[in-house]
PDB file of C-alpha atoms in Angstrom:
ATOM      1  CA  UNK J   6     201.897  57.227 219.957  1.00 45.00           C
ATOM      2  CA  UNK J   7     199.627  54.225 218.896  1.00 49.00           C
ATOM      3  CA  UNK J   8     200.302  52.627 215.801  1.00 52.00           C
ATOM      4  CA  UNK J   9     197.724  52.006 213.223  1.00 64.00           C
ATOM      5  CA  UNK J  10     197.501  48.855 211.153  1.00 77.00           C
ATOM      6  CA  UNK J  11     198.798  48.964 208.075  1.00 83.00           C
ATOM      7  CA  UNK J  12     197.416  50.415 205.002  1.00 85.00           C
ATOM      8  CA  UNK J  13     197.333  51.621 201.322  1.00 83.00           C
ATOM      9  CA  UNK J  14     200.077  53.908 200.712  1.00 84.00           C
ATOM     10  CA  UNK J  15     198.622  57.684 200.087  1.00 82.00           C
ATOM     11  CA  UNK J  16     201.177  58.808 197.985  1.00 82.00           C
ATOM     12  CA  UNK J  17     201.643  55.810 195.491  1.00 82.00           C
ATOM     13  CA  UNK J  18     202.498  56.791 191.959  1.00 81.00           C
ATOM     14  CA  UNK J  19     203.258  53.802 190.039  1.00 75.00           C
ATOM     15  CA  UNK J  20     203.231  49.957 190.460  1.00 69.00           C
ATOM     16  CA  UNK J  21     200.248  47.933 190.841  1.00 65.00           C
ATOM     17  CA  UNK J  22     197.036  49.479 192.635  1.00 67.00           C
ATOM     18  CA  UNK J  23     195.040  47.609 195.492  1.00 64.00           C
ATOM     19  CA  UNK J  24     191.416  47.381 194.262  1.00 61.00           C
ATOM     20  CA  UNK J  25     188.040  45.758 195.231  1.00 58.00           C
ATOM     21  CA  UNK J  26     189.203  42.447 194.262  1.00 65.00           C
ATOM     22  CA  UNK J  27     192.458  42.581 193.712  1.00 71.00           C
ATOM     23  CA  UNK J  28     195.487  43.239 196.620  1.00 75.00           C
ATOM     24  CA  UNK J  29     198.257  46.160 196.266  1.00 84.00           C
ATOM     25  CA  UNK J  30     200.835  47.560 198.915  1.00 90.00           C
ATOM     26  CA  UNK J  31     200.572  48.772 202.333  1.00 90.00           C
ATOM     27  CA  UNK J  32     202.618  51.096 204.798  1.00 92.00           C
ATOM     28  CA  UNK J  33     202.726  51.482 208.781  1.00 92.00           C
ATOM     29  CA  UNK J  34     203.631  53.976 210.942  1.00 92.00           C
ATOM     30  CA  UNK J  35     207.155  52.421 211.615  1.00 93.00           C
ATOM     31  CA  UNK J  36     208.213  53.264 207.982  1.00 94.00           C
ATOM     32  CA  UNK J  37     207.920  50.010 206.426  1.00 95.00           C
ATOM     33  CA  UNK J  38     205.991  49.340 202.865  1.00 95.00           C
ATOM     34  CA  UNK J  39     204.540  45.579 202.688  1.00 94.00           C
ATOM     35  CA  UNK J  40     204.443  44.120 198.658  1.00 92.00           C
ATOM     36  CA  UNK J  41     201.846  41.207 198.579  1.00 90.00           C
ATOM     37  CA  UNK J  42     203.620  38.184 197.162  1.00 88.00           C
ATOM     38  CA  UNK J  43     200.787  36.458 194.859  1.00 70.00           C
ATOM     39  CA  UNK J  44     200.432  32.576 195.643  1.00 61.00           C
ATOM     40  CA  UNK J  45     201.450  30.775 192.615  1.00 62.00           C
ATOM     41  CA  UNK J  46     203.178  33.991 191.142  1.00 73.00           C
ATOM     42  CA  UNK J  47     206.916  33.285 190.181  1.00 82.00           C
ATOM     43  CA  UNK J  48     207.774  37.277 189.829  1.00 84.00           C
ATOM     44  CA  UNK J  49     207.362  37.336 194.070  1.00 85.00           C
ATOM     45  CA  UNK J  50     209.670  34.601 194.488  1.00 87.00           C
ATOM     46  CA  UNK J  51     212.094  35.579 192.175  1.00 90.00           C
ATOM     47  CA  UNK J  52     211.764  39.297 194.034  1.00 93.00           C
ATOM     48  CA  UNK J  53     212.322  37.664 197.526  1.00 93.00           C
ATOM     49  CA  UNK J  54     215.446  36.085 196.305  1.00 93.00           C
ATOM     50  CA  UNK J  55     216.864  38.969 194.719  1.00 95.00           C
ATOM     51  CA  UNK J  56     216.874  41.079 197.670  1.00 95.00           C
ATOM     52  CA  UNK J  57     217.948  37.849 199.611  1.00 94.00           C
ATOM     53  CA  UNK J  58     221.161  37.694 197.372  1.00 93.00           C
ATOM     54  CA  UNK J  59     221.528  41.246 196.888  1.00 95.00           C
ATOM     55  CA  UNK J  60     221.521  42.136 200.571  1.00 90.00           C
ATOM     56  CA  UNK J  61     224.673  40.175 201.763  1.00 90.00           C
ATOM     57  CA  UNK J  62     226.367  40.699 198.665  1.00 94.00           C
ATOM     58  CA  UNK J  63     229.905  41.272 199.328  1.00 95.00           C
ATOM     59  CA  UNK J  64     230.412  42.463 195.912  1.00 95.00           C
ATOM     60  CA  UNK J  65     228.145  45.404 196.030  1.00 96.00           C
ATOM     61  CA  UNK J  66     229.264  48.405 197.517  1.00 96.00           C
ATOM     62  CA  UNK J  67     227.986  50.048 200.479  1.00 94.00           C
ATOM     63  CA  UNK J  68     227.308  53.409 198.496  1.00 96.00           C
ATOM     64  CA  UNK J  69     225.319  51.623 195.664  1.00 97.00           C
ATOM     65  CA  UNK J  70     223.748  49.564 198.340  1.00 96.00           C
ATOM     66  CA  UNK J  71     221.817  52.417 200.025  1.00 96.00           C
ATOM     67  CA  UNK J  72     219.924  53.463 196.154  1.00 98.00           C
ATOM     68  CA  UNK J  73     218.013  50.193 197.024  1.00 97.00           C
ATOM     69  CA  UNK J  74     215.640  49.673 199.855  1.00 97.00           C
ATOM     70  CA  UNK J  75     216.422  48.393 202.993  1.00 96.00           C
ATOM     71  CA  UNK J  76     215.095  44.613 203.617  1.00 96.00           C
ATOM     72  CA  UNK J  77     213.155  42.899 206.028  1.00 95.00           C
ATOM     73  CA  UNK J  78     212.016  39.520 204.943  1.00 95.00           C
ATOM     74  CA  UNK J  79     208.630  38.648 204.432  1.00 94.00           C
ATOM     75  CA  UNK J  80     205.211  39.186 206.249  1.00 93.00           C
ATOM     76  CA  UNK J  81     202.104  37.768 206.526  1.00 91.00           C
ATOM     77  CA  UNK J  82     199.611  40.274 206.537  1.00 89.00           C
ATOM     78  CA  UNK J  83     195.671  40.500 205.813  1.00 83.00           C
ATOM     79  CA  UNK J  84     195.331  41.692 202.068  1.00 77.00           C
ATOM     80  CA  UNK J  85     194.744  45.501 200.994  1.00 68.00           C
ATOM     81  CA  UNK J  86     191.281  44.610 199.870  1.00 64.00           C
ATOM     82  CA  UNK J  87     189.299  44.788 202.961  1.00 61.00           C
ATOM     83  CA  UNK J  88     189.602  40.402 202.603  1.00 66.00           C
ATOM     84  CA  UNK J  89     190.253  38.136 205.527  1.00 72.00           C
ATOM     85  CA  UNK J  90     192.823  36.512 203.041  1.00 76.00           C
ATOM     86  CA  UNK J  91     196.382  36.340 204.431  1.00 83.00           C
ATOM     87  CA  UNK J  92     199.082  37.053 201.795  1.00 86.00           C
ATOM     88  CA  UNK J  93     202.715  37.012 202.246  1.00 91.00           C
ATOM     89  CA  UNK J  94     204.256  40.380 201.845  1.00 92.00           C
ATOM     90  CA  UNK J  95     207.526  41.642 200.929  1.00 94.00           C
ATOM     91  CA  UNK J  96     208.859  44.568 204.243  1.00 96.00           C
ATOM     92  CA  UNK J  97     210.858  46.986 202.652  1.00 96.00           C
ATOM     93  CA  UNK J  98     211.684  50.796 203.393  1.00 96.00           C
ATOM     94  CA  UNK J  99     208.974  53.164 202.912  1.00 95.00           C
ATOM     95  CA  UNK J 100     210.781  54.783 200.887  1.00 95.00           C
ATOM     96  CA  UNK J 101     208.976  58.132 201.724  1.00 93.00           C
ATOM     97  CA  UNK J 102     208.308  57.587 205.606  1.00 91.00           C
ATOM     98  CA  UNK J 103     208.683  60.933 207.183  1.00 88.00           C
ATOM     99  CA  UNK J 104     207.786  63.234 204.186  1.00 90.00           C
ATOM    100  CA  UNK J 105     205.045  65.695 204.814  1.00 88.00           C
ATOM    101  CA  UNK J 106     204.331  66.945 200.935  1.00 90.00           C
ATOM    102  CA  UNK J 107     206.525  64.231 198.832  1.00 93.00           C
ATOM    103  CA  UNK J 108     207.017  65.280 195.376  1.00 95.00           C
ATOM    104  CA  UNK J 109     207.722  61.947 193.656  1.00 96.00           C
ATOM    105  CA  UNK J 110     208.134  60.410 190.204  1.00 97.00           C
ATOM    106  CA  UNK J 111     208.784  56.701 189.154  1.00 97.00           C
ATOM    107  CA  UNK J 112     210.981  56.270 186.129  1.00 98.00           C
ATOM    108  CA  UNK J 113     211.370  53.190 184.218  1.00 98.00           C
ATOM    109  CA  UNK J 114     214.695  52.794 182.870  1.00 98.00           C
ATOM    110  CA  UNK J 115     215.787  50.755 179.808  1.00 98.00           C
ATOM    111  CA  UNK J 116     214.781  50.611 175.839  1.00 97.00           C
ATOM    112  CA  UNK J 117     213.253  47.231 176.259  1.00 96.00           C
ATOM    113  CA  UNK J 118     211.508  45.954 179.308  1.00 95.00           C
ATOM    114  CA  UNK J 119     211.015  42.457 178.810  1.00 92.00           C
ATOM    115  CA  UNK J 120     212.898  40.232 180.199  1.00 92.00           C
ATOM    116  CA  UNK J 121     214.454  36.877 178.051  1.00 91.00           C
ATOM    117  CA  UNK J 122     212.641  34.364 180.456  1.00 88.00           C
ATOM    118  CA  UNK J 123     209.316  36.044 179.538  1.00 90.00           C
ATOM    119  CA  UNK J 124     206.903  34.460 178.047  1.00 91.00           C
ATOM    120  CA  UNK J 125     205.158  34.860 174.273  1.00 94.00           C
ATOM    121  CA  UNK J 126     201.999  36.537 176.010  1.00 92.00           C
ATOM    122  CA  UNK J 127     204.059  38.341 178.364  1.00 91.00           C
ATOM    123  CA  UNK J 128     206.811  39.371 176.124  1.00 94.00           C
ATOM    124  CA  UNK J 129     203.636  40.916 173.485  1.00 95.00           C
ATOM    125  CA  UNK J 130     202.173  42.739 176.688  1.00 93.00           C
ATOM    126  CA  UNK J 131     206.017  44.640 177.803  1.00 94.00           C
ATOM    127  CA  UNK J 132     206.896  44.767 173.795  1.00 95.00           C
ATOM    128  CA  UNK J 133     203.376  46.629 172.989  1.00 94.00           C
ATOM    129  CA  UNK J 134     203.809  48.971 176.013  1.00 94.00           C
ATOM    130  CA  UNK J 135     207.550  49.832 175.448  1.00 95.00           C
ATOM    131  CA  UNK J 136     206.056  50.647 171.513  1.00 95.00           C
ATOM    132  CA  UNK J 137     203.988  52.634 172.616  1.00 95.00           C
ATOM    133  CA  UNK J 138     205.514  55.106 174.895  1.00 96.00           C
ATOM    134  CA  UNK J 139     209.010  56.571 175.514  1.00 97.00           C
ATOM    135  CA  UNK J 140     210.211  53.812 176.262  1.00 97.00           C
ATOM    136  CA  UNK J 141     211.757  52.854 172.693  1.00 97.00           C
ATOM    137  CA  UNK J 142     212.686  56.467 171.849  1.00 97.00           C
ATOM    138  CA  UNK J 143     214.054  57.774 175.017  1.00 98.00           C
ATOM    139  CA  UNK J 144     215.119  54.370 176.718  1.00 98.00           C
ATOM    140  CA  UNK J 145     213.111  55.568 180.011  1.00 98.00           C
ATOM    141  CA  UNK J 146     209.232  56.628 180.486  1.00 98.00           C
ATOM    142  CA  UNK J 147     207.515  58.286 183.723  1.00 98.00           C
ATOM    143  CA  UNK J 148     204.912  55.798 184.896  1.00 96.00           C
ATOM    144  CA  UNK J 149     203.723  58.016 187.265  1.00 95.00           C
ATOM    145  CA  UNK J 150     204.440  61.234 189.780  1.00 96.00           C
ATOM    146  CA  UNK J 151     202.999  63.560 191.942  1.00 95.00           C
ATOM    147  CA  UNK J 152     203.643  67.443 193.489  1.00 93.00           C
ATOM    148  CA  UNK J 153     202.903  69.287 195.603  1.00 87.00           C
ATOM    149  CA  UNK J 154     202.600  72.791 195.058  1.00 78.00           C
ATOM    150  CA  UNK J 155     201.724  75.868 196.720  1.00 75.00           C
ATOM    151  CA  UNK J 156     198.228  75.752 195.467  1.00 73.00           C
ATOM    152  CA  UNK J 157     197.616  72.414 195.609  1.00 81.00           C
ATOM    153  CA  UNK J 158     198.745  69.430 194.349  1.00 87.00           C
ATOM    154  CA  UNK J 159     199.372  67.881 190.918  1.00 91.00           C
ATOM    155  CA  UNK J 160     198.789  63.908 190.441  1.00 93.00           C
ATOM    156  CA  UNK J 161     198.016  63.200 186.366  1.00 94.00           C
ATOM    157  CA  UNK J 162     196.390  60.132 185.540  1.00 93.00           C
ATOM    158  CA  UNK J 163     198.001  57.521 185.128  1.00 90.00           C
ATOM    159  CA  UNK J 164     196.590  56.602 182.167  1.00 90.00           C
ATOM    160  CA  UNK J 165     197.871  60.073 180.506  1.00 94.00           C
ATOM    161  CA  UNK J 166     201.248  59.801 181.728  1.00 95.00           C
ATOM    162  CA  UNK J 167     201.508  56.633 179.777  1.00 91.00           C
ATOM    163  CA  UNK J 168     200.851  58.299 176.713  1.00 93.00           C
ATOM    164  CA  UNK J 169     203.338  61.248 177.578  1.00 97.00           C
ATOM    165  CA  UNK J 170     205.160  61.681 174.014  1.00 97.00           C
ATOM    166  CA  UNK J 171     208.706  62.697 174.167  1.00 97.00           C
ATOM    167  CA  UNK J 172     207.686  66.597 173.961  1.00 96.00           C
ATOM    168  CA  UNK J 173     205.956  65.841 177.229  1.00 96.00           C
ATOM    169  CA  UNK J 174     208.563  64.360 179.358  1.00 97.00           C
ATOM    170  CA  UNK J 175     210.580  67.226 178.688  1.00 96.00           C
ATOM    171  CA  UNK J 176     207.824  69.384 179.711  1.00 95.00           C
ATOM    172  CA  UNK J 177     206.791  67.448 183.006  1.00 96.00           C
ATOM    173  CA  UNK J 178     210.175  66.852 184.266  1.00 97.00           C
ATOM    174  CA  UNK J 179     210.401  70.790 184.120  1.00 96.00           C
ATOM    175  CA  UNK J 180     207.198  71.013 186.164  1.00 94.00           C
ATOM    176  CA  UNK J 181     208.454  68.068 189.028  1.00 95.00           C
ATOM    177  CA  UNK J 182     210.658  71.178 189.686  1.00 94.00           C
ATOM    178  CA  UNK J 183     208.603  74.282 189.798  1.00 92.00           C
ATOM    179  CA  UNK J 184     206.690  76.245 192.031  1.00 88.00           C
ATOM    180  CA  UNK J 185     203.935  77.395 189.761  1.00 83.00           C
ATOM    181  CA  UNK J 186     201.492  75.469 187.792  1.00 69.00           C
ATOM    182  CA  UNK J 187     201.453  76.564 184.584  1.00 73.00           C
ATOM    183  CA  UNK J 188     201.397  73.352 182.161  1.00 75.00           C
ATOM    184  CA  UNK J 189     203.060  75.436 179.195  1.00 81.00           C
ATOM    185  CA  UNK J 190     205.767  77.756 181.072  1.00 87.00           C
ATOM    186  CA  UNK J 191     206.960  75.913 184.240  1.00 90.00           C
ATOM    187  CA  UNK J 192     209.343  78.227 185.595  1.00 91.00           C
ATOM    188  CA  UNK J 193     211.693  75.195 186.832  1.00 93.00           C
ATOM    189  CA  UNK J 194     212.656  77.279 190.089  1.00 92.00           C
ATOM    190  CA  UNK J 195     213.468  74.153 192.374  1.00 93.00           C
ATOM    191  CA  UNK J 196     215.270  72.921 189.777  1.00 95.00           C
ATOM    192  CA  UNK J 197     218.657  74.000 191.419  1.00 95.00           C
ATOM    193  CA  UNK J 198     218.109  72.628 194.511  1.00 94.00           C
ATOM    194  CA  UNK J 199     216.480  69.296 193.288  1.00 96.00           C
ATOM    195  CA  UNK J 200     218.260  68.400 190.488  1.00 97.00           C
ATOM    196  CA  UNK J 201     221.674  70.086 191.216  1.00 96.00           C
ATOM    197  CA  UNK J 202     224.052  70.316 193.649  1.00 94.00           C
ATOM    198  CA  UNK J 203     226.427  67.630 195.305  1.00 94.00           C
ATOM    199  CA  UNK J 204     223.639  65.792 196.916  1.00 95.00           C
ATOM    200  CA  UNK J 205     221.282  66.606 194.471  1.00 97.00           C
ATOM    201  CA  UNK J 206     219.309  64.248 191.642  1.00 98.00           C
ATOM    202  CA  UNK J 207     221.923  64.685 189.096  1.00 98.00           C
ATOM    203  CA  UNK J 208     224.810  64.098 191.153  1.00 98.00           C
ATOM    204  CA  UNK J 209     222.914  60.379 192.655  1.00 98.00           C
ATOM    205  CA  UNK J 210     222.285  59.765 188.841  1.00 98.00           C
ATOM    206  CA  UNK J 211     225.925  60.030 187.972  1.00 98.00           C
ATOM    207  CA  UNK J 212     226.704  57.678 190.916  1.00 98.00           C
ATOM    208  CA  UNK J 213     224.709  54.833 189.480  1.00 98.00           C
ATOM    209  CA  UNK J 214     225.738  55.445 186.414  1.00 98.00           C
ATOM    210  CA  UNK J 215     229.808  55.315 187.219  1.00 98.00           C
ATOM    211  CA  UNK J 216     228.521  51.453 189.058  1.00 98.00           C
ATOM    212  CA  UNK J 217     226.323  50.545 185.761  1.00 98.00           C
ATOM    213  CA  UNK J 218     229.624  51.136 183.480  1.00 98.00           C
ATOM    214  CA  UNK J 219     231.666  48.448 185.539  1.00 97.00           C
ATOM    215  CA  UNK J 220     228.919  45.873 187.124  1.00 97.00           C
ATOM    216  CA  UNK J 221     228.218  42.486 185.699  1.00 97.00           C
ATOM    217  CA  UNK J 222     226.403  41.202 188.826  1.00 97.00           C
ATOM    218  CA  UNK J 223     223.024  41.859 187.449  1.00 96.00           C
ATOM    219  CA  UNK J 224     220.436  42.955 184.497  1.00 97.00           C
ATOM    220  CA  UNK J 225     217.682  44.879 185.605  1.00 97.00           C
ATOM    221  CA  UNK J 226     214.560  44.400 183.719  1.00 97.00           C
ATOM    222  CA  UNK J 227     211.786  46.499 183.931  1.00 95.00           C
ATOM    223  CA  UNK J 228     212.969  47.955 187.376  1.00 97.00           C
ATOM    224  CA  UNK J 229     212.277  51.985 187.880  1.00 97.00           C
ATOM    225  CA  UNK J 230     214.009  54.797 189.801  1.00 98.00           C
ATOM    226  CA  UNK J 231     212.124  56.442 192.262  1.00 97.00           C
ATOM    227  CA  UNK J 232     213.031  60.629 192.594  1.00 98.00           C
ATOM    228  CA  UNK J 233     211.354  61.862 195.328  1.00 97.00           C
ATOM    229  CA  UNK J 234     212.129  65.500 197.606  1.00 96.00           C
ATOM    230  CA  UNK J 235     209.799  66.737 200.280  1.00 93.00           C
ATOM    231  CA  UNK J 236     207.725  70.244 200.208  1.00 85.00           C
ATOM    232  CA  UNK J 237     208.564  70.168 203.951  1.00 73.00           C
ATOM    233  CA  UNK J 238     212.289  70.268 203.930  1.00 72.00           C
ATOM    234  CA  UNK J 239     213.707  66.693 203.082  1.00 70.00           C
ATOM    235  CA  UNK J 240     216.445  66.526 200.563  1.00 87.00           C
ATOM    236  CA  UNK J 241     216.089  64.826 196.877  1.00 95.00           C
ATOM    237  CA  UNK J 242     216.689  61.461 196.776  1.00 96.00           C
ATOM    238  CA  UNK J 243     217.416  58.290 193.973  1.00 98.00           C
ATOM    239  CA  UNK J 244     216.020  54.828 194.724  1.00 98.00           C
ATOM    240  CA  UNK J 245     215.804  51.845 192.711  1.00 98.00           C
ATOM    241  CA  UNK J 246     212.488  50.313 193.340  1.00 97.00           C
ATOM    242  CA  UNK J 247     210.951  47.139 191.106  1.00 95.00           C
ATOM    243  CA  UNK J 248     212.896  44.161 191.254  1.00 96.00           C
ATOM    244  CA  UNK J 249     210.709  40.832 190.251  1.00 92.00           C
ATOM    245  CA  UNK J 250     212.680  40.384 186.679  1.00 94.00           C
ATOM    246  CA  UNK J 251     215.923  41.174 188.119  1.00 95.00           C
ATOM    247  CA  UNK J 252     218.385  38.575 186.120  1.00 94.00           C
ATOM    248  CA  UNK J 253     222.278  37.623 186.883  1.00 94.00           C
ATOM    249  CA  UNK J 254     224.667  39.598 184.614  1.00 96.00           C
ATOM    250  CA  UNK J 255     227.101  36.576 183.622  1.00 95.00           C
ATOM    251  CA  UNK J 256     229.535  39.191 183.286  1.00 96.00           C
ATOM    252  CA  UNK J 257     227.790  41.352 181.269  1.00 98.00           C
ATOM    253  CA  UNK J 258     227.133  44.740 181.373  1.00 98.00           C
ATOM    254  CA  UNK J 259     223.832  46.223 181.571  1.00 98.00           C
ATOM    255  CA  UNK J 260     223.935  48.227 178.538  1.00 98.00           C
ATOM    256  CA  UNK J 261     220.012  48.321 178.521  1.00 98.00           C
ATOM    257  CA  UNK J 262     219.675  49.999 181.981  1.00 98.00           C
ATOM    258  CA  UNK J 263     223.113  52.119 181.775  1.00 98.00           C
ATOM    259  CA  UNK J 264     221.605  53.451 178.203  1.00 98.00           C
ATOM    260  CA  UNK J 265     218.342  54.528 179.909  1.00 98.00           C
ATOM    261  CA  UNK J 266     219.759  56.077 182.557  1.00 98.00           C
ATOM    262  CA  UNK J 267     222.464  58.119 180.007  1.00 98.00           C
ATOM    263  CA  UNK J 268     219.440  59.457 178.888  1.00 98.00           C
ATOM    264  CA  UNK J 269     217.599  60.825 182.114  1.00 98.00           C
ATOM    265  CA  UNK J 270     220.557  62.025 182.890  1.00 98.00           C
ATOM    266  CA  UNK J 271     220.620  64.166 179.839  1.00 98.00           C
ATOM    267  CA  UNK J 272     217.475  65.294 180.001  1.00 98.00           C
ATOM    268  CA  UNK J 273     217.891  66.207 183.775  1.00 98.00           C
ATOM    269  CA  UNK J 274     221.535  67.888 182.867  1.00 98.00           C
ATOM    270  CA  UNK J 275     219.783  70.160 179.945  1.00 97.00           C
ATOM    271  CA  UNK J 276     217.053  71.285 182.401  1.00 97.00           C
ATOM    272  CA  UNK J 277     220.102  72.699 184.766  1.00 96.00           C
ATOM    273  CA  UNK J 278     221.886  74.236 182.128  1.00 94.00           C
ATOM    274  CA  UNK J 279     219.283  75.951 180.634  1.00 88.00           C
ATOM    275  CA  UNK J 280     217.660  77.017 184.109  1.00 74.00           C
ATOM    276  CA  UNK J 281     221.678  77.930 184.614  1.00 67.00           C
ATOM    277  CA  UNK J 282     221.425  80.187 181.297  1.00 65.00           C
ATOM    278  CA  UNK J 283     218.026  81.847 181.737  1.00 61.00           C
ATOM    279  CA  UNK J 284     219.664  83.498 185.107  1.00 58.00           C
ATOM    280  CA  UNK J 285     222.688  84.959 183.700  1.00 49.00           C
ATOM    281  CA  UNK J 286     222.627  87.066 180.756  1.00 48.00           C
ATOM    282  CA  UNK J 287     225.217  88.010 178.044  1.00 45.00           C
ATOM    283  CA  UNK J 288     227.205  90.023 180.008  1.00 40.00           C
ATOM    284  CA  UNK J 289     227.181  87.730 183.251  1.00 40.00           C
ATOM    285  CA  UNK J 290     224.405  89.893 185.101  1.00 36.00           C
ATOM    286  CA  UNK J 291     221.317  88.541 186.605  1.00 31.00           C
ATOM    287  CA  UNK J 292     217.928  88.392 184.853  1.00 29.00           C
ATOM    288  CA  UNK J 293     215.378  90.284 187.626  1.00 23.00           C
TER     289      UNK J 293
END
């Protein structure tokens, strides 16, 4: 099969965009996804080390290891934006190589997203966004998602989904697991087979969570989890994605990602319990 260069990822929900003048990711055909490392940009470096550490680090486990993408060093590739200009590029996983109809939702976890080495403009730009979204509230928001549905599929903009209120994210991560498109009565049919089961979202949440009570290796800052399952058969799967203020824990926990992700969880646990409820009535018997 001949491989085609690489290019802008069709199914990106979240994370910076290429544009006209400005560079974004890319993806092959070998299942890699390239991040362009802006010269003079400390957030790349600090990414490329973090991986660097966090790769051969004996102290993480194997198990947590694989939420995170694999790593393959750095690139230089031509930039998204058509220029001759030759960046360097983080290779990671892509992490949805192989899907043919990804349903997929990036979740940023944690009540406060700015990091303590930020600086005073940066720290007003993360403080006025977390303000204004779920972020405060809920100690998570959805930057972004997409599925695919028998009629077609459903992408919101992006700027919507950053306004999504509380009342919303309820609603939407109902309709990441339905078949039918109905905004006001998703009928959360998937939601048994995405969200639950041994191998299902719920069950990788708990996972990270169990780690996030005990590790002191590192605070997360602004980093998302990635929920993606596939139309055409793959199963649902947890990724931690979004790694440039990643900061050492000093022995700390990381009460401000394990509190974020308490709370998906929750919100993901009431969605199976009341899809649970709405199939058995009072007296045990299914609801046809």
């Amino acid at each position: 099969m001949k491989l085609t260069m690489p290019k802008p990822p069709e199914h990106q929900v979240g994370g910076h965009e290429a544009g006209p003048d400005k560079a974004g990711p890319l993806v092959d055909d070998s299942g890699h996804f390239y991040k362009p490392l802006h010269l003079g940009d400390e957030r790349g470096a600090h990414e490329v080390n973090f991986y660097t550490s966090f790769s051969s680090d004996p102290r993480v486990p194997s198990s947590i290891r694989s939420f995170f993408p694999s790593f393959g060093g750095t690139k230089l590739l031509c930039t998204s934006d058509s220029s001759d200009v030759r960046l360097p590029h983080l290779v990671l996983e892509n992490l949805l190589h192989g899907y043919s109809s990804p349903c997929v939702m990036d979740v940023k976890i944690g009540a406060r997203t700015w990091y303590p080495q930020a600086s005073e403009s940066d720290f007003e730009k993360y403080l006025k966004k977390d303000k204004e979204s779920t972020t405060v509230p809920l100690g998570f928001r959805i930057c972004g998602l997409q599925v695919h549905h028998e009629s077609g599929r459903w992408k919101p903009d992006r700027n919507k989904v950053r306004k999504y209120t509380v009342t919303d994210v309820r609603q939407v991560l109902r309709r990441f697991v339905s078949k039918n498109l109905d905004a006001t009565h998703p009928d959360c049919a998937l939601a048994s087979s995405v969200y639950g089961g041994s191998n299902g979202v719920l069950a990788q949440l708990l996972e990270l969570k169990s780690w996030f009570e005990d590790q002191t290796l590192f605070h997360f800052y602004s980093a998302s989890t990635l929920i993606s399952y596939d139309k055409g058969g793959m199963s649902a799967r947890v990724k931690l994605v979004d790694f440039a203020h990643a900061m050492e824990g000093e022995g700390i926990i990381d009460h401000n990602f394990l509190g974020g992700l308490c709370s998906l969880i929750k919100f993901i646990s009431e969605i199976l319990t009341d899809t649970t409820e709405a199939e058995v009535g009072p007296a045990n018997n299914r609801i046809v």
